[in-house]
């Protein structure tokens, strides 16, 4: 089909002849309907008539009838949609080859918008995985660095099932191609090596390449897991595959018919799973050492810990386990980073860890049921040695009293760069304590305050902290009940700030009343690169003011405005300004 001089059947006759094949294999029609409507080959009433039809096969039959009634151009465009969105209509790709379909020049000039849930979810995964894997923590420089700046190729030797060497790996692509050397089918690939040789970084590089479509593979979904997560599951706990996939990775959007999950179960060869830290699924060594009661063994174990950072997130650690952990760590002389996010440490566990806390450079206890009494312990111990650089306390039960103690840590610890204290119980009172401490700090780099109740009073305090601040680069005040009055103060203060790069004000109550103030901030052209105003109350009038100011700014990369009070038609007004993001 499509070769000059050949007699070829019309697209209309093809739809008639292959009608039953199309009815049985065409499972998702929303993308087809969207494009036919956009091309004005169907009207809204006809689209609604198809959608009202009772079953999927009958919907396809109704759609075919309407398309064939519209004539040859509509029939050709219908087939072209199936051809252009191949991942969404994978069942029909053999049929397209069977009829030797080649699109004509006329139909190729027509746009096809991929609104299919499967393709949308694949794109969403790529965006999120790209964001999650683009940076790695550089412990030498104590900051996040772009992956490509630090990553170096890892030397990997290949072995077959008989443990016979097959030589060395040339590129990461050889892991997943049809002739993948780890096994002939390329189904399971197991990477082993000593601690610290770069297994996790190699996996991160592979994930990052996939997100950029630079990995030689035809998989369209990637699900990444940390194996230590599975230790949190109880033996009696039951979890479905759907929950496992979408609870620990991003969820599909606008997929009422579960097309994404059906696709995954029907085409598993199109899905890539990665599991990091398989060797971490093991018995609790520290508890065994603690139960011996032998300090000599504990000291020897502490001396043998060569890593500078221990990650125990999602490990179902309880307060009693902290006693065993401290039994070993208190004998360590070198500085140490400890991540115990998403456990059940509680205030008692923090007290058990007290002798080890003063040596810690990274302290992460997010989601651990901590109250203000834990802040007393942390403030006392961390302010002794003043070596802490990262403090993670997100999603606990910290009130203004605890915030005052955290402020003390910020003031007295000159190396502290990152503080995450979002989703606690902090009001404007606690916000003022923290803002005043941040204002005095010359090292603070990243502050996360989202999900508290700072309100405008807290915003006023943070505005003063921002003015002329020398080091603060990332700040989140999202979901804090800040209105336009608070927005005015923040935007005004930022005109006197050259350090802030990323500012999150998502899910507040900002409206057009402060739009002109943010427009003036944009015109000032400070170093701000990312401004997130998602889920506020700006209308098209307020957005116009921002759009008018953007040409005068060469630093801002994006202003994110999804979820404000604009209709899709009003959003079209700003389609030429690519830095205004509505999706």
Coordinates of C-alpha atoms in Angstrom, one line a residue, residues 43-454:
X43 CA -18.6 16.5 16.1
X44 CA -19.1 16.5 19.8
X45 CA -22.6 14.9 19.5
X46 CA -21.1 12.0 17.5
X47 CA -18.3 11.5 20.1
X48 CA -20.9 11.4 22.9
X49 CA -23.0 8.9 20.9
X50 CA -20.0 6.6 20.7
X51 CA -19.2 7.0 24.4
X52 CA -22.8 6.3 25.4
X53 CA -22.7 2.9 23.7
X54 CA -22.8 0.1 26.2
X55 CA -19.7 -2.1 25.5
X56 CA -16.2 -1.6 24.1
X57 CA -16.9 -3.7 21.0
X58 CA -20.1 -1.8 20.3
X59 CA -18.3 1.5 20.8
X60 CA -15.8 0.4 18.1
X61 CA -18.6 -0.7 15.8
X62 CA -20.3 2.7 16.2
X63 CA -17.1 4.6 15.6
X64 CA -16.3 2.6 12.4
X65 CA -19.8 3.4 11.1
X66 CA -19.4 7.1 11.7
X67 CA -15.9 7.2 10.2
X68 CA -17.0 5.4 7.1
X69 CA -19.9 7.7 6.7
X70 CA -17.5 10.6 6.6
X71 CA -15.7 9.3 3.5
X72 CA -12.2 8.4 2.5
X73 CA -10.3 11.2 4.2
X74 CA -11.8 10.3 7.6
X75 CA -11.1 6.6 7.1
X76 CA -7.4 7.3 6.1
X77 CA -6.9 9.6 9.1
X78 CA -8.5 6.9 11.4
X79 CA -5.8 4.4 10.2
X80 CA -3.1 7.0 10.5
X81 CA -3.9 7.6 14.1
X82 CA -3.5 3.8 14.8
X83 CA -0.2 4.0 13.0
X84 CA 1.2 7.1 14.7
X85 CA 0.4 6.0 18.3
X86 CA 2.0 2.6 18.0
X87 CA 2.5 2.0 21.8
X88 CA -1.2 2.6 22.5
X89 CA -2.4 0.3 19.7
X90 CA 0.2 -2.4 19.9
X91 CA -2.4 -5.1 19.2
X92 CA -3.0 -3.5 15.7
X93 CA 0.6 -3.2 14.6
X94 CA 0.6 -6.7 13.0
X95 CA -2.5 -5.7 11.1
X96 CA -0.9 -2.5 9.8
X97 CA 2.0 -4.6 8.6
X98 CA -0.4 -7.1 7.0
X99 CA -2.1 -4.4 5.0
X100 CA 1.3 -2.9 4.1
X101 CA 0.2 0.4 5.4
X102 CA 2.2 3.5 4.4
X103 CA 0.7 6.9 5.1
X104 CA 0.2 9.2 2.2
X105 CA 1.9 12.6 2.1
X106 CA -1.5 14.3 2.6
X107 CA -2.4 12.5 5.8
X108 CA 1.2 12.6 7.1
X109 CA 0.8 16.4 7.3
X110 CA -2.0 16.1 9.7
X111 CA -1.2 16.3 13.5
X112 CA -1.9 13.4 15.8
X113 CA -2.1 14.3 19.5
X114 CA -1.3 11.3 21.7
X115 CA -3.9 11.4 24.5
X116 CA -3.7 7.7 25.2
X117 CA -3.4 6.8 28.9
X118 CA -0.6 4.3 28.2
X119 CA 1.5 6.8 26.4
X120 CA 0.7 9.5 29.0
X121 CA 1.8 7.3 31.8
X122 CA 5.0 6.4 30.1
X123 CA 5.8 10.1 29.6
X124 CA 5.0 10.8 33.2
X125 CA 7.3 8.0 34.4
X126 CA 10.1 9.3 32.2
X127 CA 9.7 12.8 33.6
X128 CA 9.6 11.7 37.2
X129 CA 12.5 9.2 36.8
X130 CA 14.6 11.8 35.0
X131 CA 14.0 14.2 37.9
X132 CA 14.8 11.5 40.6
X133 CA 18.0 10.3 38.9
X134 CA 19.6 13.4 37.5
X135 CA 21.5 14.2 40.7
X136 CA 23.6 12.3 43.2
X137 CA 24.9 13.3 46.6
X138 CA 28.6 14.2 46.5
X139 CA 29.8 13.6 50.0
X140 CA 33.1 15.2 49.3
X141 CA 31.5 18.5 48.3
X142 CA 28.5 18.0 50.7
X143 CA 26.0 18.8 48.0
X144 CA 24.0 17.3 45.1
X145 CA 25.8 17.2 41.8
X146 CA 24.5 16.3 38.4
X147 CA 24.9 12.6 37.6
X148 CA 26.8 13.2 34.3
X149 CA 29.4 15.3 36.1
X150 CA 30.4 12.5 38.5
X151 CA 29.4 9.2 36.8
X152 CA 32.2 7.2 35.3
X153 CA 31.8 3.9 33.4
X154 CA 32.0 0.9 35.7
X155 CA 34.2 -2.1 34.7
X156 CA 31.9 -5.2 34.8
X157 CA 33.0 -8.8 34.1
X158 CA 30.4 -11.1 32.6
X159 CA 29.7 -14.6 33.8
X160 CA 27.4 -17.3 32.5
X161 CA 25.2 -19.7 34.6
X162 CA 28.2 -22.0 35.1
X163 CA 30.2 -19.0 36.6
X164 CA 32.5 -18.9 33.6
X165 CA 33.9 -15.6 32.5
X166 CA 32.5 -14.2 29.2
X167 CA 34.8 -11.1 29.2
X168 CA 33.9 -7.6 30.1
X169 CA 30.9 -5.4 29.4
X170 CA 31.3 -2.7 26.8
X171 CA 28.2 -0.6 27.3
X172 CA 25.1 -0.6 29.5
X173 CA 23.1 -1.3 26.4
X174 CA 24.4 -4.9 26.4
X175 CA 22.4 -5.5 29.5
X176 CA 19.0 -5.3 27.8
X177 CA 19.4 -6.0 24.0
X178 CA 18.1 -9.2 22.4
X179 CA 21.6 -10.8 22.8
X180 CA 22.0 -9.6 26.4
X181 CA 25.0 -11.4 27.7
X182 CA 23.8 -12.1 31.3
X183 CA 21.4 -14.7 30.0
X184 CA 20.1 -15.5 26.5
X185 CA 16.5 -14.3 27.2
X186 CA 17.6 -11.1 29.0
X187 CA 14.8 -11.6 31.6
X188 CA 16.8 -11.4 34.8
X189 CA 20.1 -9.6 35.3
X190 CA 21.9 -9.8 38.6
X191 CA 24.7 -7.3 39.3
X192 CA 27.0 -8.2 42.2
X193 CA 30.1 -6.5 43.7
X194 CA 31.7 -5.2 46.9
X195 CA 30.1 -2.4 48.8
X196 CA 31.0 1.0 47.4
X197 CA 32.1 -0.1 43.9
X198 CA 29.1 1.7 42.2
X199 CA 26.3 -0.8 41.8
X200 CA 23.6 1.7 42.8
X201 CA 25.1 4.5 40.7
X202 CA 25.2 2.2 37.7
X203 CA 21.5 1.4 38.2
X204 CA 20.8 5.1 38.6
X205 CA 22.6 5.7 35.3
X206 CA 20.6 3.0 33.6
X207 CA 17.3 4.5 34.9
X208 CA 18.4 8.0 33.8
X209 CA 19.2 6.8 30.3
X210 CA 15.8 5.1 30.0
X211 CA 14.1 8.3 31.1
X212 CA 15.8 10.1 28.2
X213 CA 15.1 7.4 25.7
X214 CA 18.8 6.8 25.3
X215 CA 18.8 3.2 26.5
X216 CA 18.6 0.6 23.7
X217 CA 15.3 -1.1 24.8
X218 CA 11.7 -1.1 23.6
X219 CA 10.3 -1.1 27.2
X220 CA 7.9 1.8 27.7
X221 CA 7.5 1.4 31.5
X222 CA 10.1 1.3 34.3
X223 CA 9.3 0.5 37.9
X224 CA 12.2 1.0 40.4
X225 CA 12.2 -0.4 43.9
X226 CA 14.6 -0.4 46.9
X227 CA 14.8 -4.0 48.3
X228 CA 14.9 -2.8 51.9
X229 CA 11.3 -1.6 51.4
X230 CA 10.1 -5.2 51.3
X231 CA 11.3 -5.8 54.8
X232 CA 8.5 -3.5 56.0
X233 CA 5.9 -6.0 54.8
X234 CA 4.5 -8.3 57.4
X235 CA 4.3 -12.1 56.7
X236 CA 0.5 -12.0 56.9
X237 CA 0.2 -8.9 54.7
X238 CA -1.3 -9.2 51.3
X239 CA -0.6 -6.6 48.6
X240 CA -1.8 -6.7 45.0
X241 CA 0.4 -6.2 42.0
X242 CA -1.5 -3.0 41.1
X243 CA -0.8 -1.5 44.6
X244 CA 2.8 -2.6 44.5
X245 CA 3.4 -0.9 41.2
X246 CA 1.4 2.3 41.7
X247 CA 1.8 2.9 45.5
X248 CA 5.6 2.9 45.3
X249 CA 5.8 4.6 41.9
X250 CA 3.8 7.3 40.2
X251 CA 0.1 6.6 39.4
X252 CA -1.6 6.8 36.0
X253 CA -3.7 9.9 35.3
X254 CA -7.1 9.9 33.6
X255 CA -7.3 6.1 33.2
X256 CA -10.8 5.2 34.3
X257 CA -10.7 1.9 32.4
X258 CA -7.4 0.7 33.9
X259 CA -5.8 0.5 30.5
X260 CA -2.3 1.0 31.9
X261 CA -2.5 -2.0 34.3
X262 CA -4.1 -4.1 31.6
X263 CA -1.3 -3.3 29.2
X264 CA 1.3 -4.2 31.8
X265 CA -0.2 -7.6 32.5
X266 CA -0.7 -8.3 28.8
X267 CA 2.7 -7.1 27.6
X268 CA 5.2 -7.8 30.4
X269 CA 8.1 -7.7 27.9
X270 CA 7.4 -4.0 27.6
X271 CA 8.1 -3.4 31.3
X272 CA 11.5 -3.0 33.0
X273 CA 11.8 -3.6 36.8
X274 CA 14.9 -2.5 38.8
X275 CA 15.7 -3.6 42.4
X276 CA 18.5 -1.9 44.3
X277 CA 20.1 -3.4 47.4
X278 CA 19.2 -7.1 47.1
X279 CA 21.9 -7.9 49.7
X280 CA 20.1 -5.6 52.2
X281 CA 17.3 -8.2 52.7
X282 CA 18.9 -9.9 55.7
X283 CA 18.6 -10.5 59.4
X284 CA 19.3 -7.6 61.9
X285 CA 23.0 -8.0 62.6
X286 CA 23.1 -5.1 65.1
X287 CA 20.4 -6.8 67.2
X288 CA 22.4 -10.0 67.3
X289 CA 25.5 -8.2 68.4
X290 CA 23.5 -6.3 71.1
X291 CA 22.1 -9.5 72.5
X292 CA 25.6 -10.8 73.1
X293 CA 26.2 -7.9 75.4
X294 CA 29.8 -8.0 74.4
X295 CA 31.3 -4.5 74.1
X296 CA 34.4 -5.9 72.4
X297 CA 32.4 -7.3 69.5
X298 CA 30.5 -4.0 69.3
X299 CA 33.7 -2.0 69.1
X300 CA 35.1 -4.3 66.4
X301 CA 31.9 -4.0 64.4
X302 CA 31.9 -0.2 64.7
X303 CA 35.5 -0.2 63.5
X304 CA 34.6 -2.3 60.5
X305 CA 31.9 0.1 59.3
X306 CA 33.7 1.8 56.4
X307 CA 30.7 3.6 54.9
X308 CA 30.3 7.2 55.8
X309 CA 26.5 7.0 55.4
X310 CA 24.0 4.4 56.6
X311 CA 20.6 4.3 55.0
X312 CA 17.9 2.4 56.9
X313 CA 14.8 4.0 55.5
X314 CA 11.6 1.8 55.2
X315 CA 13.3 -0.9 57.3
X316 CA 10.5 -1.2 59.9
X317 CA 12.9 0.0 62.7
X318 CA 11.3 0.4 66.1
X319 CA 12.5 2.2 69.2
X320 CA 13.9 -1.1 70.6
X321 CA 16.0 -1.5 67.5
X322 CA 17.6 1.9 68.1
X323 CA 19.0 0.5 71.4
X324 CA 20.8 -2.3 69.4
X325 CA 21.9 0.2 66.7
X326 CA 23.4 2.6 69.3
X327 CA 25.2 -0.3 71.0
X328 CA 27.4 -0.5 67.9
X329 CA 27.4 3.1 66.6
X330 CA 28.4 4.7 70.0
X331 CA 31.8 3.1 69.5
X332 CA 32.4 4.6 66.1
X333 CA 34.9 7.5 66.2
X334 CA 34.5 8.9 62.7
X335 CA 31.7 11.1 61.5
X336 CA 28.6 9.4 60.1
X337 CA 25.4 10.1 58.2
X338 CA 22.3 8.2 59.2
X339 CA 19.0 8.0 57.2
X340 CA 16.2 6.4 59.2
X341 CA 13.2 7.9 57.3
X342 CA 9.8 6.1 57.3
X343 CA 10.2 3.9 60.4
X344 CA 8.8 3.8 63.9
X345 CA 11.6 5.3 65.9
X346 CA 9.5 7.5 68.2
X347 CA 10.8 9.7 71.0
X348 CA 12.1 6.7 73.0
X349 CA 14.2 5.6 70.0
X350 CA 15.8 9.0 69.7
X351 CA 16.7 8.9 73.4
X352 CA 18.3 5.5 72.9
X353 CA 20.4 6.9 70.0
X354 CA 21.6 9.9 72.1
X355 CA 25.2 8.8 72.6
X356 CA 25.7 8.4 68.8
X357 CA 24.0 11.6 67.6
X358 CA 26.8 14.1 68.2
X359 CA 29.0 12.3 65.6
X360 CA 26.3 12.6 62.8
X361 CA 26.6 14.8 59.8
X362 CA 23.4 13.7 58.2
X363 CA 20.4 13.2 60.5
X364 CA 17.2 12.0 58.8
X365 CA 14.2 11.0 60.9
X366 CA 11.3 11.9 58.6
X367 CA 8.0 10.1 59.3
X368 CA 8.9 8.6 62.6
X369 CA 6.2 9.8 65.1
X370 CA 8.6 12.3 66.8
X371 CA 7.4 15.0 69.1
X372 CA 9.0 18.1 70.7
X373 CA 10.8 15.9 73.3
X374 CA 12.9 14.4 70.5
X375 CA 13.9 17.9 69.4
X376 CA 15.3 18.5 72.9
X377 CA 17.6 15.5 72.5
X378 CA 18.6 16.5 69.0
X379 CA 19.3 20.1 69.9
X380 CA 21.4 19.2 72.9
X381 CA 23.5 16.5 71.1
X382 CA 23.9 18.2 67.6
X383 CA 24.9 21.5 69.1
X384 CA 27.8 19.8 71.0
X385 CA 29.9 18.9 68.0
X386 CA 28.2 21.3 65.5
X387 CA 29.0 18.9 62.5
X388 CA 25.5 18.3 61.3
X389 CA 24.9 19.2 57.6
X390 CA 21.5 17.7 56.8
X391 CA 18.5 17.6 59.2
X392 CA 15.4 15.7 58.0
X393 CA 12.3 15.9 60.2
X394 CA 9.4 15.9 57.7
X395 CA 6.0 14.5 58.7
X396 CA 6.2 14.2 62.5
X397 CA 4.4 15.9 65.4
X398 CA 6.7 18.9 66.0
X399 CA 5.0 22.0 67.4
X400 CA 6.2 25.6 67.9
X401 CA 8.2 24.5 71.0
X402 CA 10.0 22.0 68.9
X403 CA 10.5 24.5 66.1
X404 CA 12.3 26.8 68.6
X405 CA 14.7 24.0 69.3
X406 CA 15.3 23.3 65.6
X407 CA 16.0 27.0 65.2
X408 CA 18.7 26.7 67.9
X409 CA 20.3 24.0 65.8
X410 CA 20.2 26.2 62.7
X411 CA 21.8 29.1 64.5
X412 CA 24.5 27.2 66.3
X413 CA 25.6 24.7 63.6
X414 CA 27.6 26.5 61.0
X415 CA 27.8 23.6 58.6
X416 CA 24.0 22.9 58.4
X417 CA 22.8 23.2 54.8
X418 CA 19.6 21.3 54.5
X419 CA 16.5 21.4 56.8
X420 CA 13.3 19.5 56.0
X421 CA 10.6 20.1 58.6
X422 CA 7.4 20.1 56.4
X423 CA 4.1 18.6 57.4
X424 CA 4.4 19.2 61.1
X425 CA 2.3 21.3 63.6
X426 CA 4.1 24.6 63.2
X427 CA 2.2 27.9 63.3
X428 CA 3.3 31.5 62.7
X429 CA 5.0 31.5 66.1
X430 CA 7.3 28.6 65.2
X431 CA 7.7 30.0 61.7
X432 CA 9.2 33.2 63.2
X433 CA 11.6 31.2 65.3
X434 CA 12.8 29.3 62.2
X435 CA 12.9 32.3 59.9
X436 CA 14.9 34.3 62.3
X437 CA 17.5 31.5 62.6
X438 CA 17.6 31.1 58.9
X439 CA 18.2 34.8 58.5
X440 CA 21.3 34.5 60.7
X441 CA 22.7 31.4 59.0
X442 CA 25.3 31.8 56.3
X443 CA 25.4 28.1 55.4
X444 CA 21.7 27.1 55.0
X445 CA 21.0 26.0 51.4
X446 CA 17.7 24.1 51.3
X447 CA 14.7 24.6 53.5
X448 CA 11.4 22.6 53.3
X449 CA 8.5 24.0 55.3
X450 CA 5.5 22.8 53.2
X451 CA 2.4 21.5 54.9
X452 CA 2.5 23.6 58.1
X453 CA 0.2 26.5 59.0
X454 CA 2.5 29.5 58.8

